[in-house]
PDB file of C-alpha atoms in Angstrom:
ATOM      1  CA  MET A 433      14.837  60.893 -17.573  1.00 77.00           C
ATOM      2  CA  LEU A 434      12.093  62.947 -15.926  1.00 78.00           C
ATOM      3  CA  ILE A 435      14.632  64.726 -13.722  1.00 85.00           C
ATOM      4  CA  ARG A 436      16.728  65.712 -16.735  1.00 83.00           C
ATOM      5  CA  PHE A 437      13.629  67.001 -18.512  1.00 81.00           C
ATOM      6  CA  LEU A 438      12.645  69.092 -15.482  1.00 85.00           C
ATOM      7  CA  LEU A 439      16.178  70.465 -15.149  1.00 83.00           C
ATOM      8  CA  ALA A 440      16.269  71.385 -18.836  1.00 85.00           C
ATOM      9  CA  LEU A 441      12.849  73.007 -18.573  1.00 87.00           C
ATOM     10  CA  GLY A 442      13.907  74.952 -15.488  1.00 89.00           C
ATOM     11  CA  TRP A 443      17.050  76.120 -17.284  1.00 89.00           C
ATOM     12  CA  LEU A 444      15.039  77.262 -20.317  1.00 90.00           C
ATOM     13  CA  ILE A 445      12.810  79.304 -18.004  1.00 92.00           C
ATOM     14  CA  ALA A 446      15.518  80.686 -15.690  1.00 92.00           C
ATOM     15  CA  VAL A 447      17.876  81.935 -18.418  1.00 93.00           C
ATOM     16  CA  PRO A 448      15.379  84.272 -20.178  1.00 93.00           C
ATOM     17  CA  LEU A 449      14.126  85.524 -16.817  1.00 94.00           C
ATOM     18  CA  ALA A 450      17.667  86.356 -15.666  1.00 93.00           C
ATOM     19  CA  TRP A 451      18.479  88.287 -18.846  1.00 94.00           C
ATOM     20  CA  ALA A 452      15.069  89.980 -18.797  1.00 95.00           C
ATOM     21  CA  ALA A 453      15.708  91.122 -15.218  1.00 93.00           C
ATOM     22  CA  ALA A 454      19.105  92.568 -16.183  1.00 93.00           C
ATOM     23  CA  ILE A 455      17.632  94.401 -19.195  1.00 93.00           C
ATOM     24  CA  TRP A 456      14.711  95.678 -17.107  1.00 94.00           C
ATOM     25  CA  LEU A 457      17.071  97.125 -14.532  1.00 91.00           C
ATOM     26  CA  ILE A 458      19.115  98.838 -17.256  1.00 91.00           C
ATOM     27  CA  VAL A 459      16.272 100.191 -19.399  1.00 90.00           C
ATOM     28  CA  ALA A 460      13.175 100.539 -17.224  1.00 88.00           C
ATOM     29  CA  ARG A 461      14.789 101.466 -13.893  1.00 86.00           C
ATOM     30  CA  ASN A 462      17.677 103.360 -15.530  1.00 87.00           C
ATOM     31  CA  VAL A 463      20.020 102.095 -12.841  1.00 90.00           C
ATOM     32  CA  GLY A 464      23.011 103.675 -14.573  1.00 85.00           C
ATOM     33  CA  THR A 465      21.994 107.103 -13.271  1.00 86.00           C
ATOM     34  CA  ILE A 466      22.328 106.015  -9.613  1.00 85.00           C
ATOM     35  CA  SER A 467      25.646 107.223  -8.247  1.00 81.00           C
ATOM     36  CA  ASP A 468      25.548 105.513  -4.842  1.00 83.00           C
ATOM     37  CA  PHE A 469      27.644 102.376  -5.248  1.00 81.00           C
ATOM     38  CA  TRP A 470      26.045 100.625  -2.250  1.00 86.00           C
ATOM     39  CA  ALA A 471      22.484 101.383  -3.258  1.00 88.00           C
ATOM     40  CA  PRO A 472      20.360  98.206  -3.030  1.00 89.00           C
ATOM     41  CA  ILE A 473      19.246  98.435  -6.634  1.00 91.00           C
ATOM     42  CA  ARG A 474      22.847  98.698  -7.817  1.00 90.00           C
ATOM     43  CA  LEU A 475      23.786  95.639  -5.786  1.00 91.00           C
ATOM     44  CA  LEU A 476      20.786  93.835  -7.262  1.00 93.00           C
ATOM     45  CA  THR A 477      21.929  94.863 -10.733  1.00 92.00           C
ATOM     46  CA  ALA A 478      25.437  93.538 -10.102  1.00 92.00           C
ATOM     47  CA  ALA A 479      23.944  90.246  -8.941  1.00 93.00           C
ATOM     48  CA  ALA A 480      21.818  90.076 -12.100  1.00 93.00           C
ATOM     49  CA  PHE A 481      24.865  90.794 -14.277  1.00 94.00           C
ATOM     50  CA  LEU A 482      26.622  87.809 -12.691  1.00 95.00           C
ATOM     51  CA  ALA A 483      23.633  85.470 -12.554  1.00 94.00           C
ATOM     52  CA  ALA A 484      22.516  85.828 -16.169  1.00 94.00           C
ATOM     53  CA  PRO A 485      25.746  84.621 -17.843  1.00 95.00           C
ATOM     54  CA  ALA A 486      26.350  82.083 -15.071  1.00 95.00           C
ATOM     55  CA  LEU A 487      22.959  80.439 -15.591  1.00 94.00           C
ATOM     56  CA  THR A 488      23.491  80.518 -19.341  1.00 94.00           C
ATOM     57  CA  PHE A 489      27.022  79.224 -19.728  1.00 95.00           C
ATOM     58  CA  LEU A 490      27.598  76.867 -16.790  1.00 93.00           C
ATOM     59  CA  PRO A 491      25.428  74.139 -18.395  1.00 92.00           C
ATOM     60  CA  LEU A 492      26.798  74.987 -21.851  1.00 92.00           C
ATOM     61  CA  GLU A 493      30.362  74.454 -20.623  1.00 92.00           C
ATOM     62  CA  ARG A 494      29.429  70.971 -19.495  1.00 89.00           C
ATOM     63  CA  VAL A 495      27.736  70.183 -22.806  1.00 88.00           C
ATOM     64  CA  THR A 496      30.395  71.633 -25.113  1.00 87.00           C
ATOM     65  CA  ARG A 497      33.313  70.461 -22.906  1.00 87.00           C
ATOM     66  CA  VAL A 498      35.159  73.715 -23.583  1.00 89.00           C
ATOM     67  CA  PRO A 499      37.330  74.329 -20.479  1.00 89.00           C
ATOM     68  CA  PHE A 500      36.746  77.554 -18.536  1.00 91.00           C
ATOM     69  CA  LEU A 501      33.972  78.657 -20.908  1.00 93.00           C
ATOM     70  CA  SER A 502      31.706  79.699 -18.027  1.00 93.00           C
ATOM     71  CA  ILE A 503      34.468  81.744 -16.361  1.00 94.00           C
ATOM     72  CA  GLU A 504      35.180  83.582 -19.609  1.00 94.00           C
ATOM     73  CA  ALA A 505      31.473  84.203 -20.199  1.00 95.00           C
ATOM     74  CA  ILE A 506      30.786  85.467 -16.670  1.00 95.00           C
ATOM     75  CA  ALA A 507      33.807  87.778 -16.750  1.00 94.00           C
ATOM     76  CA  GLY A 508      33.131  89.032 -20.270  1.00 94.00           C
ATOM     77  CA  TRP A 509      29.371  89.530 -20.086  1.00 95.00           C
ATOM     78  CA  SER A 510      29.210  90.928 -16.540  1.00 94.00           C
ATOM     79  CA  THR A 511      32.023  93.399 -17.228  1.00 93.00           C
ATOM     80  CA  THR A 512      30.474  94.446 -20.543  1.00 92.00           C
ATOM     81  CA  LEU A 513      27.072  95.018 -18.959  1.00 92.00           C
ATOM     82  CA  PHE A 514      28.625  96.928 -16.056  1.00 91.00           C
ATOM     83  CA  VAL A 515      30.680  99.190 -18.332  1.00 88.00           C
ATOM     84  CA  TRP A 516      27.778  99.887 -20.672  1.00 86.00           C
ATOM     85  CA  THR A 517      25.485 100.662 -17.735  1.00 89.00           C
ATOM     86  CA  PHE A 518      27.627 102.669 -15.342  1.00 86.00           C
ATOM     87  CA  VAL A 519      30.431 104.192 -17.441  1.00 80.00           C
ATOM     88  CA  ASP A 520      29.761 107.537 -19.101  1.00 72.00           C
ATOM     89  CA  PRO A 521      30.378 107.182 -22.871  1.00 65.00           C
ATOM     90  CA  SER A 522      31.673 110.766 -23.043  1.00 65.00           C
ATOM     91  CA  ARG A 523      34.671 109.680 -20.979  1.00 66.00           C
ATOM     92  CA  LEU A 524      35.693 107.039 -23.505  1.00 63.00           C
ATOM     93  CA  ARG A 525      37.975 109.291 -25.501  1.00 66.00           C
ATOM     94  CA  SER A 526      41.428 107.844 -24.976  1.00 67.00           C
ATOM     95  CA  PRO A 527      42.515 104.584 -26.655  1.00 66.00           C
ATOM     96  CA  PHE A 528      42.990 102.990 -23.237  1.00 70.00           C
ATOM     97  CA  ALA A 529      39.385 103.739 -22.257  1.00 71.00           C
ATOM     98  CA  ILE A 530      38.106 102.295 -25.531  1.00 74.00           C
ATOM     99  CA  LEU A 531      40.258  99.215 -24.913  1.00 76.00           C
ATOM    100  CA  ILE A 532      38.608  98.732 -21.514  1.00 77.00           C
ATOM    101  CA  LEU A 533      35.253  98.641 -23.293  1.00 80.00           C
ATOM    102  CA  LEU A 534      36.278  96.435 -26.218  1.00 85.00           C
ATOM    103  CA  LEU A 535      38.248  93.741 -24.372  1.00 89.00           C
ATOM    104  CA  PRO A 536      35.335  92.410 -22.266  1.00 91.00           C
ATOM    105  CA  LEU A 537      33.097  92.753 -25.322  1.00 92.00           C
ATOM    106  CA  LEU A 538      35.540  90.594 -27.281  1.00 93.00           C
ATOM    107  CA  VAL A 539      35.439  87.898 -24.605  1.00 94.00           C
ATOM    108  CA  ALA A 540      31.636  88.075 -24.369  1.00 94.00           C
ATOM    109  CA  VAL A 541      31.041  87.827 -28.119  1.00 94.00           C
ATOM    110  CA  SER A 542      33.660  85.109 -28.508  1.00 94.00           C
ATOM    111  CA  THR A 543      31.894  82.885 -25.966  1.00 95.00           C
ATOM    112  CA  LEU A 544      28.789  82.904 -28.155  1.00 94.00           C
ATOM    113  CA  PHE A 545      30.775  81.959 -31.237  1.00 94.00           C
ATOM    114  CA  THR A 546      32.630  79.324 -29.212  1.00 94.00           C
ATOM    115  CA  VAL A 547      29.348  77.633 -28.304  1.00 93.00           C
ATOM    116  CA  LEU A 548      28.198  77.765 -31.925  1.00 93.00           C
ATOM    117  CA  SER A 549      31.536  76.436 -33.156  1.00 90.00           C
ATOM    118  CA  ALA A 550      31.486  73.645 -30.549  1.00 90.00           C
ATOM    119  CA  ALA A 551      28.005  72.606 -31.676  1.00 88.00           C
ATOM    120  CA  LEU A 552      29.142  72.430 -35.298  1.00 87.00           C
ATOM    121  CA  GLU A 553      32.319  70.620 -34.229  1.00 82.00           C
ATOM    122  CA  HIS A 554      30.273  68.040 -32.341  1.00 83.00           C
ATOM    123  CA  ARG A 555      27.999  67.473 -35.329  1.00 82.00           C
ATOM    124  CA  TRP A 556      30.945  67.131 -37.713  1.00 79.00           C
ATOM    125  CA  ALA A 557      32.788  64.771 -35.345  1.00 74.00           C
ATOM    126  CA  THR A 558      29.682  62.620 -34.931  1.00 75.00           C
ATOM    127  CA  ARG A 559      29.299  62.222 -38.684  1.00 76.00           C
ATOM    128  CA  SER A 560      32.978  61.631 -39.424  1.00 72.00           C
ATOM    129  CA  GLY A 561      33.706  59.510 -36.360  1.00 69.00           C
ATOM    130  CA  LYS A 562      36.624  61.722 -35.298  1.00 70.00           C
ATOM    131  CA  GLU A 563      37.484  63.072 -31.877  1.00 70.00           C
ATOM    132  CA  ILE A 564      36.049  66.437 -30.785  1.00 72.00           C
ATOM    133  CA  ASP A 565      38.584  69.212 -30.193  1.00 77.00           C
ATOM    134  CA  PRO A 566      37.082  71.809 -27.788  1.00 80.00           C
ATOM    135  CA  LEU A 567      40.131  74.048 -28.050  1.00 82.00           C
ATOM    136  CA  ARG A 568      39.593  74.360 -31.789  1.00 84.00           C
ATOM    137  CA  ALA A 569      36.054  75.561 -31.103  1.00 87.00           C
ATOM    138  CA  ARG A 570      37.409  78.209 -28.737  1.00 88.00           C
ATOM    139  CA  ARG A 571      40.016  79.338 -31.260  1.00 88.00           C
ATOM    140  CA  ARG A 572      37.424  79.772 -33.978  1.00 89.00           C
ATOM    141  CA  GLY A 573      35.135  81.548 -31.536  1.00 91.00           C
ATOM    142  CA  TYR A 574      37.802  84.121 -30.815  1.00 92.00           C
ATOM    143  CA  VAL A 575      38.635  84.552 -34.496  1.00 92.00           C
ATOM    144  CA  LEU A 576      34.993  85.357 -35.239  1.00 92.00           C
ATOM    145  CA  GLY A 577      34.830  87.533 -32.132  1.00 92.00           C
ATOM    146  CA  LEU A 578      37.845  89.532 -33.293  1.00 91.00           C
ATOM    147  CA  PHE A 579      36.159  90.092 -36.645  1.00 92.00           C
ATOM    148  CA  VAL A 580      32.913  91.359 -35.062  1.00 92.00           C
ATOM    149  CA  VAL A 581      34.640  93.582 -32.499  1.00 90.00           C
ATOM    150  CA  GLY A 582      36.985  94.861 -35.196  1.00 89.00           C
ATOM    151  CA  CYS A 583      33.987  95.895 -37.296  1.00 90.00           C
ATOM    152  CA  LEU A 584      32.495  97.657 -34.264  1.00 86.00           C
ATOM    153  CA  LEU A 585      35.785  99.466 -33.691  1.00 82.00           C
ATOM    154  CA  LEU A 586      35.901 100.576 -37.322  1.00 85.00           C
ATOM    155  CA  HIS A 587      32.304 101.751 -37.017  1.00 83.00           C
ATOM    156  CA  SER A 588      33.126 103.800 -33.898  1.00 76.00           C
ATOM    157  CA  LEU A 589      36.010 105.383 -35.822  1.00 76.00           C
ATOM    158  CA  GLU A 590      33.675 106.056 -38.771  1.00 81.00           C
ATOM    159  CA  ALA A 591      35.922 103.918 -40.959  1.00 84.00           C
ATOM    160  CA  LEU A 592      33.667 100.922 -41.522  1.00 85.00           C
ATOM    161  CA  THR A 593      33.293 100.272 -45.238  1.00 86.00           C
ATOM    162  CA  LEU A 594      32.635  97.154 -47.244  1.00 90.00           C
ATOM    163  CA  ILE A 595      36.277  97.054 -48.315  1.00 90.00           C
ATOM    164  CA  ASN A 596      37.600  97.441 -44.760  1.00 87.00           C
ATOM    165  CA  ALA A 597      35.213  94.791 -43.453  1.00 88.00           C
ATOM    166  CA  GLY A 598      36.274  92.465 -46.280  1.00 91.00           C
ATOM    167  CA  MET A 599      39.955  93.003 -45.509  1.00 91.00           C
ATOM    168  CA  LEU A 600      39.302  92.325 -41.839  1.00 89.00           C
ATOM    169  CA  GLY A 601      37.485  89.122 -42.799  1.00 90.00           C
ATOM    170  CA  VAL A 602      40.432  88.025 -44.944  1.00 92.00           C
ATOM    171  CA  ILE A 603      42.823  88.658 -42.040  1.00 90.00           C
ATOM    172  CA  ALA A 604      40.616  86.584 -39.735  1.00 86.00           C
ATOM    173  CA  LEU A 605      40.454  83.791 -42.314  1.00 87.00           C
ATOM    174  CA  LEU A 606      44.237  83.779 -42.768  1.00 89.00           C
ATOM    175  CA  ALA A 607      44.695  83.659 -38.993  1.00 83.00           C
ATOM    176  CA  GLU A 608      42.448  80.599 -38.807  1.00 82.00           C
ATOM    177  CA  VAL A 609      44.248  78.886 -41.698  1.00 84.00           C
ATOM    178  CA  MET A 610      47.637  79.530 -40.083  1.00 84.00           C
ATOM    179  CA  ALA A 611      46.369  78.210 -36.758  1.00 78.00           C
ATOM    180  CA  MET A 612      44.996  75.069 -38.430  1.00 76.00           C
ATOM    181  CA  THR A 613      48.375  74.485 -40.088  1.00 76.00           C
ATOM    182  CA  TRP A 614      50.439  75.239 -36.985  1.00 74.00           C
ATOM    183  CA  PHE A 615      48.406  73.027 -34.662  1.00 64.00           C
ATOM    184  CA  ALA A 616      47.725  70.226 -37.134  1.00 58.00           C
ATOM    185  CA  PRO A 617      48.457  66.663 -35.955  1.00 53.00           C
ATOM    186  CA  VAL A 618      51.844  65.324 -37.123  1.00 48.00           C
ATOM    187  CA  ARG A 619      53.315  61.866 -37.521  1.00 44.00           C
ATOM    188  CA  GLU A 620      55.015  60.547 -34.408  1.00 44.00           C
ATOM    189  CA  THR A 621      58.759  60.171 -34.795  1.00 45.00           C
ATOM    190  CA  GLY A 622      59.001  56.914 -32.898  1.00 46.00           C
ATOM    191  CA  ALA A 623      56.278  55.206 -34.926  1.00 44.00           C
ATOM    192  CA  ARG A 624      57.169  56.051 -38.514  1.00 45.00           C
ATOM    193  CA  HIS A 625      57.627  52.428 -39.423  1.00 43.00           C
ATOM    194  CA  SER A 626      54.094  51.577 -38.321  1.00 43.00           C
ATOM    195  CA  GLY A 627      52.439  54.580 -39.925  1.00 45.00           C
ATOM    196  CA  ALA A 628      50.819  55.655 -36.662  1.00 43.00           C
ATOM    197  CA  ILE A 629      49.584  59.228 -36.416  1.00 43.00           C
ATOM    198  CA  GLY A 630      49.830  60.987 -33.075  1.00 45.00           C
ATOM    199  CA  HIS A 631      47.996  63.927 -31.630  1.00 46.00           C
ATOM    200  CA  ARG A 632      51.087  66.053 -31.120  1.00 44.00           C
ATOM    201  CA  ARG A 633      51.128  69.547 -32.548  1.00 45.00           C
ATOM    202  CA  ARG A 634      53.545  71.331 -34.826  1.00 44.00           C
ATOM    203  CA  TRP A 635      54.567  73.326 -31.759  1.00 41.00           C
ATOM    204  CA  HIS A 636      56.636  70.302 -30.739  1.00 41.00           C
ATOM    205  CA  GLU A 637      57.779  69.639 -34.312  1.00 39.00           C
ATOM    206  CA  TYR A 638      59.932  72.775 -34.187  1.00 38.00           C
ATOM    207  CA  ARG A 639      61.584  71.896 -30.864  1.00 41.00           C
ATOM    208  CA  ARG A 640      59.543  74.373 -28.830  1.00 43.00           C
ATOM    209  CA  GLY A 641      58.305  71.849 -26.323  1.00 44.00           C
ATOM    210  CA  PRO A 642      59.148  68.477 -24.784  1.00 44.00           C
ATOM    211  CA  PHE A 643      58.992  66.130 -27.739  1.00 40.00           C
ATOM    212  CA  GLY A 644      60.934  63.164 -26.404  1.00 45.00           C
ATOM    213  CA  PRO A 645      63.838  61.213 -27.914  1.00 47.00           C
ATOM    214  CA  ARG A 646      64.412  61.661 -31.637  1.00 45.00           C
TER     215      ARG A 646
END
């Protein structure tokens, strides 16, 4: 028990320090103005960009049980920090360049919403006595991430209005409803007489995967 407490305390101290170091290098040292790729401070910055999300999300992946959450977070956050620090914004004129900026941002933001969704999923499953579905938490995280990044894209295009944001929210909500319907559990064919409910998805219901004998 004492070891777990010390590990948790160490994690709570290390995570803010890692992010503070990354922000300090970006803001105070203005490392983005250094052009030499092999400069020691740039290498230190790259290490900080990898260490901060790794320290944050490796334990969270184990707690939330969302597969590959730490890999997504490290890739998304480190790439986002690198692009924002070392890429000149004046060069981001073409749609492809904007896509390079928004894709890692989408992954980074979605990992935060995935953790939040997994926490709510765990609480709901504990109260209802049902099984936790980590993949559902990831799906909802990406739906919310798409909404946030979409609003940022509209803002960069000077097209963000309350109506546009509301329409984007409705699209995100419809996508989640369709996903809930498509991947809902269905009754097993071989156990209809017993009333058993399986964990198969509607993907198999429409003969798009190995369902077994009918």
